[in-house]
Amino acid sequence: MEKILNYINGELVEPTNGNYLDNYNPSNGEVYSLIPDSEKQDIDNAVAAAKEAFKSWSKTTKQERSEILMKLADSIDKYSEELIKAESKDNGKPETLAAHVDIPRASSNIRFFAGAILHDSSEMHEMDGIAINYTLRNPLGVAACISPWNLPLYLLTWKIAPALATGNTVVAKPSEVTPMTAYLLSKICIEAGFPKGVLNIVHGLGSKTGDPLTTHPDTPIVSFTGGTVTGKHIATVTAPMFKKLSLELGGKNPNIIFADADFDKAVSTAARAAFTNQGQICLCGSRIFVQEEIYEKFKIALVAKTSNLKVGDPKDISSDLGAVVSKGHMEKILSKIEQAKQLGGKILIGGKREIFEGELKDGYYLQPTIIEGLPFDCDINQEEIFGPVVTIIPFKTEQEVIEMANSTKYGLSASIFTENISKGHRVAANIDAGVVWINTWLLRDLRIPFGGMKQSGIGREGGFKSLQFFTEPKNVCVKI
Ligand code: TXE
């Protein structure tokens, strides 16, 4: 049984307590590797290594850091086949999805920030010939980067790349549910000759390994992506320590279809936004609002589109959906479907576990599910489910749908489908969401500030905002 190891000070090391946890393959429910059950001592060792490495890494030039990161991105590409298989085996997603999204984005995340750091500008304010003010932006030290299980390597690199590019060093804690690609990244770093101690990766449980990291006195900056509940906890424990904090949390994203939408585009995009990655993307469109005039026609078309989606072996290139990430998550989603039925929801398609014969029989497969007939303000339409389950809700007017869309505690993203450009811009301006798409979904420009409103998070990462997040501004005023 393969043992995943921690990556500390440039070496692969066992957890100090020698303990390991089972790592499951969601596609068949089998334990296929072991992950370190790390604890405070492992975090202390990693932070100490990162703190020591910071002395030299923070003094490197932007050009040097850019070249080292570009080399790391090339190494990720070199091992993309192995990373694709590992990502799919760890998370349950189809290999085709890992091949088109997760792994290419992992290296492009690193390339993006390796380039951005060379083109970042600083500010100067001139005072009528009396003085000039300029802003210096310096790295803070050891960045604690905590990433979730839904897009494991994609979201890990999204955090560590800007942290490293700006001269910080990193202690990363990937999700204990999907550790494999982070482990392979460690090996890639060693082969690429990545400077020792600059990046450290410690595996383990959220509280047992994560808490010592977020509350460590020598991690002045914390970047987290995961659930809103955990985000609240991290905000609570880091606030008294005056740490710089970025939280990318959950969402309950509206997908608004007006009667004047491009019908076929709206149907196909709604299905993609609902079920990509088994609905386990914080940006998934999980509430589909359809204007009354086209509601029945749209509902029929969406159900037909969904009936053609294949749930199956993640290794099979014809599978559109693989397995959800864990048995516990599968059971949570099934309980939400039961709750929807209790509330009077009507299952239009799906609603059950997909059970296969043979080697996949113990895998965590769920049918893509569409539910209608639930009030917009019921729990199912307010709380994130984070699985292949969406609700469809009719609306009459623009004002009504804006109120319903904005009714949740979240504000991460939204999609609007209309061929009326004034309406599209007007509704976008009134939706509580950090990211709004008009006539598309998940079209990402890495330069834009990315993040959510309300309980979808605080702070913005993405583009030059990430470079700002991972640096501290110092303003200097010089009298002329
Ligand atoms: O997230 P968690 P999970 C949502 C989604 C999902 C829910 C829980 O609703 O069902 O979050 O998913 C680490 N101190 N999203 O369990 O628990 C943990 O080990 C420090 C949306 O994956 O928040 C993991 O590495 N760290 C999200 C990471 O936090 C702690 C994507 C995320 O774990 C910790 C994923 C602690 N006390 C889930 N407790 C998005 N917005 O993309 C846990 N962790």
GROMACS .gro file of N, CA and C in nm, residues 125-236:
model
  336
  125HIS      N    1   0.227   5.880  -0.594
  125HIS     CA    2   0.139   5.998  -0.591
  125HIS      C    3   0.224   6.122  -0.570
  126GLU      N    4   0.213   6.215  -0.660
  126GLU     CA    5   0.294   6.337  -0.657
  126GLU      C    6   0.214   6.449  -0.591
  127MET      N    7   0.280   6.527  -0.500
  127MET     CA    8   0.208   6.632  -0.425
  127MET      C    9   0.253   6.770  -0.470
  128ASP      N   10   0.205   6.813  -0.585
  128ASP     CA   11   0.224   6.953  -0.632
  128ASP      C   12   0.367   7.003  -0.612
  129GLY      N   13   0.463   6.913  -0.643
  129GLY     CA   14   0.603   6.961  -0.636
  129GLY      C   15   0.658   6.964  -0.495
  130ILE      N   16   0.576   6.932  -0.395
  130ILE     CA   17   0.624   6.937  -0.255
  130ILE      C   18   0.687   6.804  -0.215
  131ALA      N   19   0.618   6.695  -0.257
  131ALA     CA   20   0.666   6.563  -0.216
  131ALA      C   21   0.617   6.459  -0.316
  132ILE      N   22   0.679   6.342  -0.309
  132ILE     CA   23   0.625   6.228  -0.384
  132ILE      C   24   0.602   6.113  -0.286
  133ASN      N   25   0.498   6.036  -0.315
  133ASN     CA   26   0.465   5.920  -0.231
  133ASN      C   27   0.475   5.795  -0.317
  134TYR      N   28   0.550   5.698  -0.273
  134TYR     CA   29   0.553   5.571  -0.349
  134TYR      C   30   0.521   5.455  -0.257
  135THR      N   31   0.472   5.347  -0.319
  135THR     CA   32   0.428   5.230  -0.241
  135THR      C   33   0.519   5.111  -0.270
  136LEU      N   34   0.574   5.056  -0.164
  136LEU     CA   35   0.653   4.932  -0.174
  136LEU      C   36   0.562   4.816  -0.133
  137ARG      N   37   0.576   4.703  -0.197
  137ARG     CA   38   0.496   4.586  -0.156
  137ARG      C   39   0.594   4.472  -0.125
  138ASN      N   40   0.594   4.433   0.001
  138ASN     CA   41   0.690   4.330   0.044
  138ASN      C   42   0.618   4.201   0.085
  139PRO      N   43   0.684   4.086   0.067
  139PRO     CA   44   0.625   3.960   0.112
  139PRO      C   45   0.612   3.960   0.265
  140LEU      N   46   0.520   3.881   0.317
  140LEU     CA   47   0.492   3.883   0.460
  140LEU      C   48   0.570   3.778   0.538
  141GLY      N   49   0.601   3.663   0.472
  141GLY     CA   50   0.670   3.556   0.546
  141GLY      C   51   0.619   3.420   0.503
  142VAL      N   52   0.577   3.338   0.599
  142VAL     CA   53   0.530   3.202   0.568
  142VAL      C   54   0.378   3.207   0.547
  143ALA      N   55   0.335   3.170   0.427
  143ALA     CA   56   0.191   3.170   0.396
  143ALA      C   57   0.133   3.031   0.423
  144ALA      N   58   0.023   3.027   0.497
  144ALA     CA   59  -0.050   2.902   0.520
  144ALA      C   60  -0.155   2.890   0.411
  145CYS      N   61  -0.141   2.786   0.327
  145CYS     CA   62  -0.234   2.770   0.213
  145CYS      C   63  -0.311   2.640   0.230
  146ILE      N   64  -0.443   2.652   0.247
  146ILE     CA   65  -0.526   2.535   0.275
  146ILE      C   66  -0.626   2.517   0.161
  147SER      N   67  -0.626   2.397   0.103
  147SER     CA   68  -0.707   2.376  -0.018
  147SER      C   69  -0.803   2.258  -0.001
  148PRO      N   70  -0.912   2.256  -0.080
  148PRO     CA   71  -1.019   2.159  -0.064
  148PRO      C   72  -1.004   2.040  -0.158
  149TRP      N   73  -1.105   1.954  -0.159
  149TRP     CA   74  -1.095   1.827  -0.232
  149TRP      C   75  -1.161   1.830  -0.371
  150ASN      N   76  -1.226   1.941  -0.406
  150ASN     CA   77  -1.303   1.932  -0.530
  150ASN      C   78  -1.220   1.951  -0.655
  151LEU      N   79  -1.124   2.045  -0.648
  151LEU     CA   80  -1.030   2.065  -0.760
  151LEU      C   81  -0.891   2.065  -0.697
  152PRO      N   82  -0.844   1.951  -0.652
  152PRO     CA   83  -0.728   1.946  -0.561
  152PRO      C   84  -0.603   2.018  -0.608
  153LEU      N   85  -0.546   1.980  -0.724
  153LEU     CA   86  -0.420   2.043  -0.766
  153LEU      C   87  -0.444   2.182  -0.823
  154TYR      N   88  -0.557   2.202  -0.886
  154TYR     CA   89  -0.596   2.331  -0.946
  154TYR      C   90  -0.601   2.438  -0.837
  155LEU      N   91  -0.671   2.408  -0.726
  155LEU     CA   92  -0.687   2.510  -0.622
  155LEU      C   93  -0.562   2.521  -0.533
  156LEU      N   94  -0.486   2.413  -0.523
  156LEU     CA   95  -0.360   2.422  -0.447
  156LEU      C   96  -0.263   2.515  -0.518
  157THR      N   97  -0.249   2.496  -0.650
  157THR     CA   98  -0.153   2.581  -0.725
  157THR      C   99  -0.206   2.725  -0.736
  158TRP      N  100  -0.337   2.742  -0.737
  158TRP     CA  101  -0.396   2.876  -0.743
  158TRP      C  102  -0.355   2.959  -0.623
  159LYS      N  103  -0.330   2.889  -0.510
  159LYS     CA  104  -0.289   2.960  -0.388
  159LYS      C  105  -0.138   2.974  -0.376
  160ILE      N  106  -0.067   2.863  -0.402
  160ILE     CA  107   0.077   2.869  -0.374
  160ILE      C  108   0.151   2.952  -0.478
  161ALA      N  109   0.100   2.958  -0.601
  161ALA     CA  110   0.173   3.030  -0.707
  161ALA      C  111   0.191   3.178  -0.676
  162PRO      N  112   0.084   3.253  -0.644
  162PRO     CA  113   0.105   3.395  -0.612
  162PRO      C  114   0.183   3.416  -0.482
  163ALA      N  115   0.163   3.324  -0.387
  163ALA     CA  116   0.237   3.336  -0.260
  163ALA      C  117   0.387   3.326  -0.286
  164LEU      N  118   0.427   3.226  -0.366
  164LEU     CA  119   0.569   3.204  -0.397
  164LEU      C  120   0.623   3.314  -0.489
  165ALA      N  121   0.541   3.354  -0.588
  165ALA     CA  122   0.589   3.454  -0.685
  165ALA      C  123   0.621   3.586  -0.617
  166THR      N  124   0.550   3.617  -0.509
  166THR     CA  125   0.573   3.745  -0.441
  166THR      C  126   0.682   3.735  -0.335
  167GLY      N  127   0.746   3.619  -0.323
  167GLY     CA  128   0.860   3.609  -0.231
  167GLY      C  129   0.828   3.551  -0.095
  168ASN      N  130   0.703   3.510  -0.074
  168ASN     CA  131   0.671   3.437   0.050
  168ASN      C  132   0.716   3.292   0.036
  169THR      N  133   0.726   3.224   0.150
  169THR     CA  134   0.742   3.078   0.144
  169THR      C  135   0.608   3.019   0.192
  170VAL      N  136   0.588   2.889   0.171
  170VAL     CA  137   0.454   2.832   0.189
  170VAL      C  138   0.459   2.704   0.271
  171VAL      N  139   0.361   2.689   0.361
  171VAL     CA  140   0.325   2.558   0.416
  171VAL      C  141   0.182   2.533   0.369
  172ALA      N  142   0.166   2.430   0.286
  172ALA     CA  143   0.036   2.397   0.228
  172ALA      C  144  -0.022   2.275   0.297
  173LYS      N  145  -0.155   2.279   0.320
  173LYS     CA  146  -0.224   2.161   0.372
  173LYS      C  147  -0.339   2.127   0.276
  174PRO      N  148  -0.317   2.026   0.192
  174PRO     CA  149  -0.423   1.984   0.100
  174PRO      C  150  -0.532   1.911   0.177
  175SER      N  151  -0.645   1.886   0.111
  175SER     CA  152  -0.751   1.812   0.178
  175SER      C  153  -0.707   1.668   0.202
  176GLU      N  154  -0.743   1.616   0.318
  176GLU     CA  155  -0.710   1.476   0.353
  176GLU      C  156  -0.788   1.379   0.264
  177VAL      N  157  -0.890   1.432   0.195
  177VAL     CA  158  -0.974   1.345   0.112
  177VAL      C  159  -0.908   1.321  -0.025
  178THR      N  160  -0.826   1.419  -0.067
  178THR     CA  161  -0.763   1.406  -0.201
  178THR      C  162  -0.617   1.452  -0.194
  179PRO      N  163  -0.531   1.372  -0.132
  179PRO     CA  164  -0.392   1.414  -0.112
  179PRO      C  165  -0.295   1.379  -0.225
  180MET      N  166  -0.334   1.294  -0.317
  180MET     CA  167  -0.236   1.229  -0.405
  180MET      C  168  -0.163   1.326  -0.497
  181THR      N  169  -0.235   1.417  -0.562
  181THR     CA  170  -0.166   1.504  -0.659
  181THR      C  171  -0.073   1.602  -0.588
  182ALA      N  172  -0.107   1.639  -0.466
  182ALA     CA  173  -0.015   1.726  -0.390
  182ALA      C  174   0.113   1.650  -0.358
  183TYR      N  175   0.098   1.521  -0.331
  183TYR     CA  176   0.216   1.436  -0.304
  183TYR      C  177   0.302   1.424  -0.429
  184LEU      N  178   0.237   1.404  -0.544
  184LEU     CA  179   0.312   1.395  -0.670
  184LEU      C  180   0.380   1.530  -0.700
  185LEU      N  181   0.312   1.640  -0.664
  185LEU     CA  182   0.376   1.772  -0.683
  185LEU      C  183   0.504   1.781  -0.601
  186SER      N  184   0.501   1.723  -0.480
  186SER     CA  185   0.623   1.724  -0.397
  186SER      C  186   0.738   1.656  -0.470
  187LYS      N  187   0.707   1.540  -0.530
  187LYS     CA  188   0.812   1.466  -0.601
  187LYS      C  189   0.861   1.546  -0.722
  188ILE      N  190   0.768   1.612  -0.789
  188ILE     CA  191   0.804   1.694  -0.904
  188ILE      C  192   0.894   1.809  -0.861
  189CYS      N  193   0.865   1.868  -0.745
  189CYS     CA  194   0.949   1.978  -0.694
  189CYS      C  195   1.091   1.929  -0.668
  190ILE      N  196   1.102   1.811  -0.611
  190ILE     CA  197   1.235   1.755  -0.580
  190ILE      C  198   1.312   1.732  -0.710
  191GLU      N  199   1.244   1.673  -0.809
  191GLU     CA  200   1.311   1.647  -0.938
  191GLU      C  201   1.348   1.779  -1.007
  192ALA      N  202   1.264   1.880  -0.990
  192ALA     CA  203   1.289   2.008  -1.058
  192ALA      C  204   1.391   2.093  -0.983
  193GLY      N  205   1.436   2.041  -0.870
  193GLY     CA  206   1.537   2.116  -0.794
  193GLY      C  207   1.479   2.241  -0.728
  194PHE      N  208   1.351   2.233  -0.692
  194PHE     CA  209   1.287   2.349  -0.628
  194PHE      C  210   1.359   2.379  -0.497
  195PRO      N  211   1.384   2.505  -0.467
  195PRO     CA  212   1.463   2.538  -0.346
  195PRO      C  213   1.403   2.478  -0.218
  196LYS      N  214   1.486   2.419  -0.136
  196LYS     CA  215   1.441   2.351  -0.014
  196LYS      C  216   1.372   2.449   0.081
  197GLY      N  217   1.259   2.403   0.140
  197GLY     CA  218   1.191   2.484   0.241
  197GLY      C  219   1.103   2.594   0.187
  198VAL      N  220   1.114   2.624   0.058
  198VAL     CA  221   1.030   2.732  -0.001
  198VAL      C  222   0.885   2.688  -0.009
  199LEU      N  223   0.864   2.563  -0.051
  199LEU     CA  224   0.730   2.504  -0.049
  199LEU      C  225   0.733   2.381   0.040
  200ASN      N  226   0.639   2.372   0.134
  200ASN     CA  227   0.629   2.254   0.221
  200ASN      C  228   0.484   2.207   0.217
  201ILE      N  229   0.461   2.078   0.212
  201ILE     CA  230   0.325   2.024   0.204
  201ILE      C  231   0.308   1.921   0.316
  202VAL      N  232   0.213   1.949   0.404
  202VAL     CA  233   0.187   1.862   0.519
  202VAL      C  234   0.045   1.807   0.507
  203HIS      N  235   0.034   1.675   0.511
  203HIS     CA  236  -0.096   1.610   0.495
  203HIS      C  237  -0.157   1.577   0.630
  204GLY      N  238  -0.290   1.581   0.636
  204GLY     CA  239  -0.356   1.540   0.760
  204GLY      C  240  -0.495   1.599   0.772
  205LEU      N  241  -0.557   1.571   0.886
  205LEU     CA  242  -0.696   1.611   0.908
  205LEU      C  243  -0.708   1.761   0.930
  206GLY      N  244  -0.830   1.811   0.900
  206GLY     CA  245  -0.852   1.954   0.906
  206GLY      C  246  -0.812   2.015   1.038
  207SER      N  247  -0.873   1.968   1.147
  207SER     CA  248  -0.846   2.036   1.275
  207SER      C  249  -0.708   1.996   1.327
  208LYS      N  250  -0.676   1.867   1.320
  208LYS     CA  251  -0.551   1.817   1.383
  208LYS      C  252  -0.427   1.875   1.316
  209THR      N  253  -0.433   1.893   1.183
  209THR     CA  254  -0.318   1.948   1.109
  209THR      C  255  -0.342   2.093   1.069
  210GLY      N  256  -0.468   2.124   1.038
  210GLY     CA  257  -0.498   2.259   0.991
  210GLY      C  258  -0.494   2.363   1.100
  211ASP      N  259  -0.551   2.330   1.217
  211ASP     CA  260  -0.553   2.429   1.325
  211ASP      C  261  -0.412   2.473   1.367
  212PRO      N  262  -0.319   2.377   1.389
  212PRO     CA  263  -0.183   2.422   1.425
  212PRO      C  264  -0.122   2.512   1.318
  213LEU      N  265  -0.165   2.493   1.192
  213LEU     CA  266  -0.108   2.575   1.084
  213LEU      C  267  -0.168   2.716   1.086
  214THR      N  268  -0.299   2.725   1.097
  214THR     CA  269  -0.362   2.859   1.092
  214THR      C  270  -0.334   2.939   1.220
  215THR      N  271  -0.307   2.869   1.330
  215THR     CA  272  -0.283   2.942   1.456
  215THR      C  273  -0.134   2.951   1.490
  216HIS      N  274  -0.049   2.906   1.399
  216HIS     CA  275   0.096   2.912   1.427
  216HIS      C  276   0.139   3.059   1.431
  217PRO      N  277   0.220   3.100   1.528
  217PRO     CA  278   0.262   3.241   1.537
  217PRO      C  279   0.344   3.287   1.417
  218ASP      N  280   0.402   3.193   1.343
  218ASP     CA  281   0.489   3.233   1.231
  218ASP      C  282   0.423   3.214   1.094
  219THR      N  283   0.290   3.214   1.091
  219THR     CA  284   0.220   3.215   0.960
  219THR      C  285   0.132   3.339   0.958
  220PRO      N  286   0.187   3.453   0.922
  220PRO     CA  287   0.114   3.581   0.927
  220PRO      C  288   0.004   3.595   0.823
  221ILE      N  289  -0.001   3.500   0.728
  221ILE     CA  290  -0.101   3.511   0.621
  221ILE      C  291  -0.162   3.373   0.595
  222VAL      N  292  -0.295   3.371   0.584
  222VAL     CA  293  -0.369   3.245   0.567
  222VAL      C  294  -0.462   3.258   0.445
  223SER      N  295  -0.448   3.164   0.353
  223SER     CA  296  -0.536   3.161   0.235
  223SER      C  297  -0.609   3.027   0.236
  224PHE      N  298  -0.744   3.035   0.241
  224PHE     CA  299  -0.825   2.913   0.259
  224PHE      C  300  -0.932   2.902   0.152
  225THR      N  301  -0.952   2.784   0.100
  225THR     CA  302  -1.068   2.753   0.016
  225THR      C  303  -1.133   2.627   0.071
  226GLY      N  304  -1.264   2.637   0.095
  226GLY     CA  305  -1.335   2.522   0.149
  226GLY      C  306  -1.473   2.563   0.191
  227GLY      N  307  -1.525   2.492   0.290
  227GLY     CA  308  -1.662   2.518   0.332
  227GLY      C  309  -1.675   2.642   0.417
  228THR      N  310  -1.796   2.699   0.414
  228THR     CA  311  -1.824   2.821   0.490
  228THR      C  312  -1.811   2.798   0.640
  229VAL      N  313  -1.851   2.680   0.686
  229VAL     CA  314  -1.841   2.649   0.830
  229VAL      C  315  -1.694   2.652   0.873
  230THR      N  316  -1.610   2.587   0.796
  230THR     CA  317  -1.466   2.586   0.828
  230THR      C  318  -1.408   2.726   0.815
  231GLY      N  319  -1.454   2.798   0.713
  231GLY     CA  320  -1.406   2.935   0.694
  231GLY      C  321  -1.436   3.022   0.815
  232LYS      N  322  -1.556   3.006   0.871
  232LYS     CA  323  -1.593   3.082   0.992
  232LYS      C  324  -1.499   3.047   1.107
  233HIS      N  325  -1.467   2.919   1.119
  233HIS     CA  326  -1.378   2.874   1.227
  233HIS      C  327  -1.240   2.938   1.211
  234ILE      N  328  -1.189   2.934   1.087
  234ILE     CA  329  -1.054   2.987   1.064
  234ILE      C  330  -1.050   3.138   1.088
  235ALA      N  331  -1.159   3.205   1.048
  235ALA     CA  332  -1.166   3.350   1.075
  235ALA      C  333  -1.164   3.376   1.225
  236THR      N  334  -1.232   3.290   1.300
  236THR     CA  335  -1.241   3.308   1.446
  236THR      C  336  -1.105   3.292   1.512
   0.00000   0.00000   0.00000
